[in-house]
Amino acid sequence: MTELKKIRTRLSPEVRKHLLLDRAADLVAAEGVSAFNMERLGKEAGVSKSFVYAYYPSMKELLQTLLKREYKRLRTLQNSATESAETFEQLVRRVTTIYLTYMEQRGLMLERLAAEPSLEDHVDPTEYSRATAGHYLIKHQANRQTIEDITVTMIIGSVEALKQKYETALKPLVRKPII
């Protein structure tokens, strides 16, 4: 019998980085940031710890890169979803649908990264509008459609209330004559 030798393929540095980030995301989602370390990542990725350090000089840098990548992916998906929206409600609903679907799939990992104190300065500032809905979805395994409907209603209601307040604020004061 002839033994098949494993053919090694040389991957580009960008592909390697993405593969390391993918594996890091899996580990963080499964076990949390506190259980994560570069040696473990190397073992899980089938490379040495020094190889991981060659691409990411520190665990903090790797986790920051991962968090930024995840937020960028989410924003890209949301931006694509808005292109076909014809009404404001469709736009809000599509962005919210993408967000909640993403949270179902990757939310635990994102939540764990966002809660990591060393990454505090890299939390996405635009995340707060739907963060409560995403958190509730992850923690309570609630019906996504119900959460989506409530979130969309709250966002649209808030915008309408703001618009009404703004329009009211622009009206000139009616002064009654002093008698």
GROMACS .gro file of C-alpha atoms in nm:
model
  179
    1MET     CA    1   0.000   0.000   0.000
    2THR     CA    2   0.117   0.344  -0.078
    3GLU     CA    3   0.098   0.593   0.195
    4LEU     CA    4  -0.051   0.926   0.102
    5LYS     CA    5   0.160   1.212   0.224
    6LYS     CA    6  -0.013   1.518   0.347
    7ILE     CA    7   0.048   1.792   0.098
    8ARG     CA    8   0.134   2.114   0.269
    9THR     CA    9   0.003   2.428   0.116
   10ARG     CA   10   0.150   2.767   0.182
   11LEU     CA   11  -0.115   3.015   0.281
   12SER     CA   12  -0.081   3.388   0.243
   13PRO     CA   13  -0.027   3.590   0.560
   14GLU     CA   14  -0.377   3.740   0.527
   15VAL     CA   15  -0.539   3.396   0.505
   16ARG     CA   16  -0.336   3.280   0.807
   17LYS     CA   17  -0.447   3.584   1.005
   18HIS     CA   18  -0.810   3.518   0.923
   19LEU     CA   19  -0.779   3.151   1.012
   20LEU     CA   20  -0.624   3.242   1.347
   21LEU     CA   21  -0.902   3.494   1.412
   22ASP     CA   22  -1.167   3.236   1.319
   23ARG     CA   23  -1.020   2.987   1.563
   24ALA     CA   24  -0.989   3.256   1.832
   25ALA     CA   25  -1.357   3.345   1.783
   26ASP     CA   26  -1.454   2.980   1.830
   27LEU     CA   27  -1.249   2.954   2.149
   28VAL     CA   28  -1.383   3.277   2.297
   29ALA     CA   29  -1.741   3.175   2.218
   30ALA     CA   30  -1.692   2.829   2.367
   31GLU     CA   31  -1.492   2.912   2.678
   32GLY     CA   32  -1.469   3.287   2.725
   33VAL     CA   33  -1.181   3.530   2.719
   34SER     CA   34  -1.040   3.421   3.055
   35ALA     CA   35  -0.977   3.068   2.924
   36PHE     CA   36  -0.817   3.198   2.606
   37ASN     CA   37  -0.440   3.218   2.557
   38MET     CA   38  -0.195   3.218   2.267
   39GLU     CA   39  -0.063   2.870   2.338
   40ARG     CA   40  -0.414   2.725   2.332
   41LEU     CA   41  -0.492   2.910   2.011
   42GLY     CA   42  -0.175   2.768   1.851
   43LYS     CA   43  -0.273   2.413   1.949
   44GLU     CA   44  -0.628   2.455   1.822
   45ALA     CA   45  -0.504   2.609   1.496
   46GLY     CA   46  -0.234   2.344   1.449
   47VAL     CA   47   0.054   2.587   1.471
   48SER     CA   48   0.309   2.684   1.736
   49LYS     CA   49   0.259   2.957   1.992
   50SER     CA   50   0.550   3.147   1.837
   51PHE     CA   51   0.375   3.129   1.501
   52VAL     CA   52   0.069   3.297   1.654
   53TYR     CA   53   0.292   3.567   1.808
   54ALA     CA   54   0.447   3.626   1.466
   55TYR     CA   55   0.107   3.744   1.342
   56TYR     CA   56  -0.026   3.899   1.664
   57PRO     CA   57   0.239   4.034   1.905
   58SER     CA   58   0.000   4.022   2.201
   59MET     CA   59  -0.323   3.860   2.306
   60LYS     CA   60  -0.477   4.206   2.347
   61GLU     CA   61  -0.391   4.298   1.987
   62LEU     CA   62  -0.537   3.970   1.860
   63LEU     CA   63  -0.861   4.018   2.055
   64GLN     CA   64  -0.887   4.383   1.946
   65THR     CA   65  -0.843   4.278   1.584
   66LEU     CA   66  -1.107   4.009   1.626
   67LEU     CA   67  -1.357   4.251   1.781
   68LYS     CA   68  -1.299   4.510   1.509
   69ARG     CA   69  -1.337   4.243   1.240
   70GLU     CA   70  -1.668   4.126   1.385
   71TYR     CA   71  -1.809   4.478   1.406
   72LYS     CA   72  -1.693   4.548   1.051
   73ARG     CA   73  -1.862   4.230   0.925
   74LEU     CA   74  -2.184   4.323   1.103
   75ARG     CA   75  -2.181   4.679   0.964
   76THR     CA   76  -2.109   4.551   0.612
   77LEU     CA   77  -2.406   4.313   0.631
   78GLN     CA   78  -2.628   4.590   0.766
   79ASN     CA   79  -2.519   4.836   0.498
   80SER     CA   80  -2.594   4.581   0.226
   81ALA     CA   81  -2.937   4.519   0.374
   82THR     CA   82  -3.027   4.887   0.363
   83GLU     CA   83  -2.966   4.927  -0.010
   84SER     CA   84  -3.303   4.785  -0.112
   85ALA     CA   85  -3.506   4.956   0.162
   86GLU     CA   86  -3.776   5.181   0.026
   87THR     CA   87  -3.914   5.317   0.352
   88PHE     CA   88  -3.765   5.420   0.683
   89GLU     CA   89  -3.939   5.130   0.856
   90GLN     CA   90  -3.791   4.882   0.604
   91LEU     CA   91  -3.447   5.028   0.666
   92VAL     CA   92  -3.480   4.999   1.045
   93ARG     CA   93  -3.627   4.650   1.021
   94ARG     CA   94  -3.357   4.521   0.785
   95VAL     CA   95  -3.074   4.659   0.996
   96THR     CA   96  -3.237   4.515   1.309
   97THR     CA   97  -3.296   4.176   1.144
   98ILE     CA   98  -2.931   4.154   1.041
   99TYR     CA   99  -2.819   4.257   1.389
  100LEU     CA  100  -3.038   4.003   1.570
  101THR     CA  101  -2.949   3.723   1.327
  102TYR     CA  102  -2.580   3.802   1.375
  103MET     CA  103  -2.628   3.802   1.751
  104GLU     CA  104  -2.792   3.459   1.733
  105GLN     CA  105  -2.489   3.328   1.548
  106ARG     CA  106  -2.197   3.522   1.699
  107GLY     CA  107  -2.344   3.718   1.987
  108LEU     CA  108  -2.196   3.520   2.272
  109MET     CA  109  -1.846   3.573   2.136
  110LEU     CA  110  -1.912   3.944   2.072
  111GLU     CA  111  -2.059   3.990   2.417
  112ARG     CA  112  -1.760   3.822   2.579
  113LEU     CA  113  -1.515   4.035   2.385
  114ALA     CA  114  -1.705   4.357   2.453
  115ALA     CA  115  -1.709   4.278   2.826
  116GLU     CA  116  -1.332   4.226   2.838
  117PRO     CA  117  -1.184   4.521   3.033
  118SER     CA  118  -0.864   4.532   2.827
  119LEU     CA  119  -1.072   4.588   2.513
  120GLU     CA  120  -1.297   4.853   2.665
  121ASP     CA  121  -1.171   5.128   2.435
  122HIS     CA  122  -1.264   4.920   2.129
  123VAL     CA  123  -1.632   4.870   2.200
  124ASP     CA  124  -1.837   4.979   1.901
  125PRO     CA  125  -2.011   5.307   1.997
  126THR     CA  126  -2.296   5.242   1.750
  127GLU     CA  127  -2.377   4.915   1.923
  128TYR     CA  128  -2.595   5.059   2.195
  129SER     CA  129  -2.912   5.115   1.993
  130ARG     CA  130  -2.986   4.743   1.973
  131ALA     CA  131  -2.758   4.610   2.245
  132THR     CA  132  -3.037   4.539   2.491
  133ALA     CA  133  -3.232   4.343   2.231
  134GLY     CA  134  -2.924   4.141   2.138
  135HIS     CA  135  -2.840   4.076   2.502
  136TYR     CA  136  -3.196   3.964   2.576
  137LEU     CA  137  -3.193   3.736   2.273
  138ILE     CA  138  -2.869   3.568   2.381
  139LYS     CA  139  -2.951   3.535   2.750
  140HIS     CA  140  -3.316   3.436   2.732
  141GLN     CA  141  -3.338   3.256   2.401
  142ALA     CA  142  -3.647   3.460   2.326
  143ASN     CA  143  -3.836   3.465   1.999
  144ARG     CA  144  -3.626   3.670   1.758
  145GLN     CA  145  -3.925   3.798   1.560
  146THR     CA  146  -4.094   3.933   1.872
  147ILE     CA  147  -3.774   4.107   1.984
  148GLU     CA  148  -3.727   4.245   1.633
  149ASP     CA  149  -4.082   4.383   1.624
  150ILE     CA  150  -4.044   4.549   1.964
  151THR     CA  151  -3.703   4.694   1.876
  152VAL     CA  152  -3.822   4.834   1.541
  153THR     CA  153  -4.129   4.987   1.708
  154MET     CA  154  -3.913   5.147   1.976
  155ILE     CA  155  -3.663   5.290   1.727
  156ILE     CA  156  -3.931   5.432   1.498
  157GLY     CA  157  -4.129   5.564   1.794
  158SER     CA  158  -3.819   5.736   1.932
  159VAL     CA  159  -3.745   5.899   1.597
  160GLU     CA  160  -4.106   6.014   1.560
  161ALA     CA  161  -4.105   6.158   1.914
  162LEU     CA  162  -3.777   6.338   1.843
  163LYS     CA  163  -3.917   6.478   1.518
  164GLN     CA  164  -4.230   6.599   1.695
  165LYS     CA  165  -4.026   6.761   1.972
  166TYR     CA  166  -3.799   6.926   1.716
  167GLU     CA  167  -4.094   7.060   1.517
  168THR     CA  168  -4.251   7.191   1.836
  169ALA     CA  169  -3.927   7.357   1.939
  170LEU     CA  170  -3.911   7.547   1.609
  171LYS     CA  171  -4.256   7.702   1.642
  172PRO     CA  172  -4.246   8.066   1.737
  173LEU     CA  173  -4.368   8.160   2.078
  174VAL     CA  174  -4.708   8.320   2.091
  175ARG     CA  175  -4.697   8.599   2.341
  176LYS     CA  176  -5.013   8.720   2.504
  177PRO     CA  177  -5.034   9.093   2.543
  178ILE     CA  178  -4.997   9.214   2.901
  179ILE     CA  179  -5.308   9.398   3.011
   0.00000   0.00000   0.00000
